[in-house]
mmCIF file of C-alpha atoms in Angstrom:
data_model
loop_
_atom_site.group_PDB
_atom_site.id
_atom_site.type_symbol
_atom_site.label_atom_id
_atom_site.label_comp_id
_atom_site.label_asym_id
_atom_site.label_seq_id
_atom_site.Cartn_x
_atom_site.Cartn_y
_atom_site.Cartn_z
ATOM 1 C CA MET A 1 0.000 0.000 0.000
ATOM 2 C CA VAL A 2 1.098 3.541 -0.665
ATOM 3 C CA GLY A 3 0.600 4.627 2.943
ATOM 4 C CA ASP A 4 2.757 1.771 4.244
ATOM 5 C CA ASN A 5 5.534 2.703 1.844
ATOM 6 C CA ILE A 6 5.561 6.319 3.039
ATOM 7 C CA LYS A 7 5.471 5.201 6.668
ATOM 8 C CA ASN A 8 8.391 2.783 6.222
ATOM 9 C CA ASN A 9 10.577 5.249 4.311
ATOM 10 C CA SER A 10 10.074 8.227 6.593
ATOM 11 C CA PRO A 11 12.429 8.734 9.544
ATOM 12 C CA SER A 12 11.101 8.067 13.015
ATOM 13 C CA ILE A 13 10.308 10.934 15.343
ATOM 14 C CA VAL A 14 13.381 9.997 17.401
ATOM 15 C CA GLU A 15 15.579 10.174 14.287
ATOM 16 C CA GLU A 16 14.072 13.530 13.343
ATOM 17 C CA MET A 17 14.738 14.882 16.834
ATOM 18 C CA GLN A 18 18.317 13.587 16.731
ATOM 19 C CA ASN A 19 18.833 15.325 13.379
ATOM 20 C CA LEU A 20 17.394 18.548 14.751
ATOM 21 C CA GLU A 21 19.635 18.281 17.800
ATOM 22 C CA LYS A 22 22.708 17.633 15.613
ATOM 23 C CA ASN A 23 21.893 20.751 13.629
ATOM 24 C CA GLY A 24 21.496 22.861 16.751
ATOM 25 C CA PHE A 25 17.732 23.340 16.698
ATOM 26 C CA LEU A 26 16.939 21.563 19.957
ATOM 27 C CA SER A 27 19.612 23.293 21.958
ATOM 28 C CA LEU A 28 17.480 26.418 22.377
ATOM 29 C CA LYS A 29 16.541 25.427 25.925
ATOM 30 C CA SER A 30 20.168 24.889 26.888
ATOM 31 C CA LYS A 31 21.119 28.149 25.167
ATOM 32 C CA ARG A 32 18.380 29.946 27.089
ATOM 33 C CA ASN A 33 19.597 28.379 30.356
ATOM 34 C CA LYS A 34 23.180 29.453 29.621
ATOM 35 C CA PHE A 35 21.953 32.937 28.731
ATOM 36 C CA ASN A 36 19.999 33.198 32.008
ATOM 37 C CA GLU A 37 23.013 31.919 33.944
ATOM 38 C CA GLN A 38 25.191 34.516 32.217
ATOM 39 C CA LEU A 39 22.712 37.279 33.104
ATOM 40 C CA ILE A 40 22.826 36.243 36.763
ATOM 41 C CA LEU A 41 26.621 36.045 36.675
ATOM 42 C CA ASN A 42 26.735 39.476 35.008
ATOM 43 C CA ASP A 43 24.684 40.879 37.893
ATOM 44 C CA TYR A 44 27.150 39.429 40.385
ATOM 45 C CA THR A 45 30.195 40.570 38.438
ATOM 46 C CA THR A 46 28.793 44.104 38.303
ATOM 47 C CA ILE A 47 28.647 44.029 42.093
ATOM 48 C CA PHE A 48 32.056 42.328 42.410
ATOM 49 C CA ASP A 49 33.701 44.943 40.184
ATOM 50 C CA LYS A 50 32.488 47.749 42.445
ATOM 51 C CA ILE A 51 33.997 46.167 45.579
ATOM 52 C CA HIS A 52 37.354 47.623 46.613
ATOM 53 C CA GLU A 53 38.872 44.260 47.556
ATOM 54 C CA GLY A 54 40.223 41.560 45.262
ATOM 55 C CA ILE A 55 37.752 38.802 44.462
ATOM 56 C CA PHE A 56 38.661 35.465 42.910
ATOM 57 C CA LEU A 57 35.756 33.184 41.963
ATOM 58 C CA LEU A 58 37.045 29.597 41.888
ATOM 59 C CA GLU A 59 35.421 26.446 40.638
ATOM 60 C CA GLU A 60 34.857 24.383 43.765
ATOM 61 C CA ASN A 61 36.471 21.052 42.897
ATOM 62 C CA SER A 62 39.199 22.130 40.500
ATOM 63 C CA GLY A 63 40.326 25.455 41.962
ATOM 64 C CA ILE A 64 40.253 26.935 38.452
ATOM 65 C CA ILE A 65 39.749 30.698 38.482
ATOM 66 C CA LYS A 66 36.445 31.453 36.757
ATOM 67 C CA TYR A 67 36.307 35.188 37.459
ATOM 68 C CA VAL A 68 38.390 37.948 39.043
ATOM 69 C CA ASN A 69 37.378 41.512 39.679
ATOM 70 C CA LYS A 70 39.478 44.494 38.582
ATOM 71 C CA LYS A 71 41.028 44.934 42.033
ATOM 72 C CA ALA A 72 42.296 41.317 42.044
ATOM 73 C CA ALA A 73 43.680 41.701 38.514
ATOM 74 C CA ASP A 74 45.443 44.928 39.516
ATOM 75 C CA LEU A 75 46.875 43.193 42.590
ATOM 76 C CA ILE A 76 48.365 40.407 40.446
ATOM 77 C CA GLY A 77 49.414 42.843 37.728
ATOM 78 C CA LEU A 78 47.689 41.055 34.860
ATOM 79 C CA LYS A 79 44.552 41.537 32.797
ATOM 80 C CA LYS A 80 41.481 39.595 33.909
ATOM 81 C CA GLU A 81 41.669 37.467 30.754
ATOM 82 C CA GLU A 82 45.227 36.424 31.650
ATOM 83 C CA ILE A 83 44.121 35.183 35.086
ATOM 84 C CA ILE A 84 40.794 33.495 34.305
ATOM 85 C CA GLY A 85 41.201 29.815 33.490
ATOM 86 C CA LYS A 86 44.373 29.336 35.494
ATOM 87 C CA PRO A 87 44.464 27.217 38.662
ATOM 88 C CA GLU A 88 44.448 29.173 41.903
ATOM 89 C CA ASN A 89 47.812 27.733 42.959
ATOM 90 C CA TYR A 90 49.443 29.312 39.890
ATOM 91 C CA PHE A 91 49.540 32.583 41.849
ATOM 92 C CA ILE A 92 50.187 31.240 45.372
ATOM 93 C CA ASN A 93 53.712 31.424 46.733
ATOM 94 C CA PRO A 94 55.056 27.824 46.650
ATOM 95 C CA ILE A 95 56.107 28.179 50.301
ATOM 96 C CA ASN A 96 52.438 28.685 51.245
ATOM 97 C CA GLN A 97 50.858 26.081 48.971
ATOM 98 C CA LYS A 98 50.963 23.126 51.384
ATOM 99 C CA ASN A 99 49.311 25.063 54.213
ATOM 100 C CA HIS A 100 46.897 26.742 51.830
ATOM 101 C CA PHE A 101 45.497 23.437 50.604
ATOM 102 C CA THR A 102 44.657 22.341 54.153
ATOM 103 C CA TYR A 103 42.233 25.290 54.267
ATOM 104 C CA GLN A 104 40.985 24.915 50.717
ATOM 105 C CA ASN A 105 38.027 22.659 51.476
ATOM 106 C CA LYS A 106 36.858 24.548 54.542
ATOM 107 C CA ASN A 107 34.087 27.084 54.159
ATOM 108 C CA ASP A 108 34.121 30.496 55.741
ATOM 109 C CA GLU A 109 37.752 30.173 56.787
ATOM 110 C CA SER A 110 40.324 32.953 56.976
ATOM 111 C CA GLU A 111 43.997 32.526 56.243
ATOM 112 C CA THR A 112 47.010 34.680 55.495
ATOM 113 C CA PHE A 113 49.498 33.753 52.784
ATOM 114 C CA SER A 114 51.369 35.340 49.906
ATOM 115 C CA LEU A 115 50.673 35.534 46.218
ATOM 116 C CA ILE A 116 53.252 35.978 43.503
ATOM 117 C CA ALA A 117 52.459 38.953 41.266
ATOM 118 C CA ALA A 118 53.285 39.119 37.562
ATOM 119 C CA ASP A 119 56.426 41.131 38.344
ATOM 120 C CA GLY A 120 57.603 38.444 40.814
ATOM 121 C CA LYS A 121 56.819 40.420 43.960
ATOM 122 C CA LYS A 122 55.319 38.593 46.921
ATOM 123 C CA ILE A 123 52.054 40.080 48.142
ATOM 124 C CA THR A 124 50.782 39.080 51.572
ATOM 125 C CA ILE A 125 47.019 38.780 51.627
ATOM 126 C CA SER A 126 44.320 37.717 54.029
ATOM 127 C CA LYS A 127 41.882 35.363 52.342
ATOM 128 C CA ASP A 128 38.311 35.078 53.545
ATOM 129 C CA SER A 129 36.325 32.495 51.661
ATOM 130 C CA SER A 130 32.758 31.340 51.435
ATOM 131 C CA GLN A 131 30.792 29.204 49.018
ATOM 132 C CA PHE A 132 28.847 30.748 46.192
ATOM 133 C CA HIS A 133 26.165 28.769 44.333
ATOM 134 C CA LEU A 134 24.966 29.573 40.846
ATOM 135 C CA LYS A 135 22.748 27.249 38.808
ATOM 136 C CA ASN A 136 23.833 23.928 40.355
ATOM 137 C CA LYS A 137 27.514 24.908 40.424
ATOM 138 C CA SER A 138 29.532 25.730 43.506
ATOM 139 C CA TYR A 139 32.348 28.255 43.588
#
């Protein structure tokens, strides 16, 4: 029958959806979620950039720097883009790294240690940390 032939030769709904997804048409929801997350992060970064203390936003498990405010970038002596994406320990004085990592997993802890700036100078800082949650991610 003609109807059977059309039915057998047409792709299944699952195949059609997979094709749409491959071509980027079904990712609108994920794009919208990323956009909303970026809007929220932009709100926070606007606030962070107005604070007169250095702020480093680290990914919880990896310690990768996801954001720094202008004050933190000025302290290190690099542009924000040169800092973001690097591990936190990249800037910590090697002498302080062992002790620093004992505090790393504790919330709301204070510690004093030194950073190494871009020009090689050691900068003593007092770090106060707390967890920050944004869209199922912890920083």
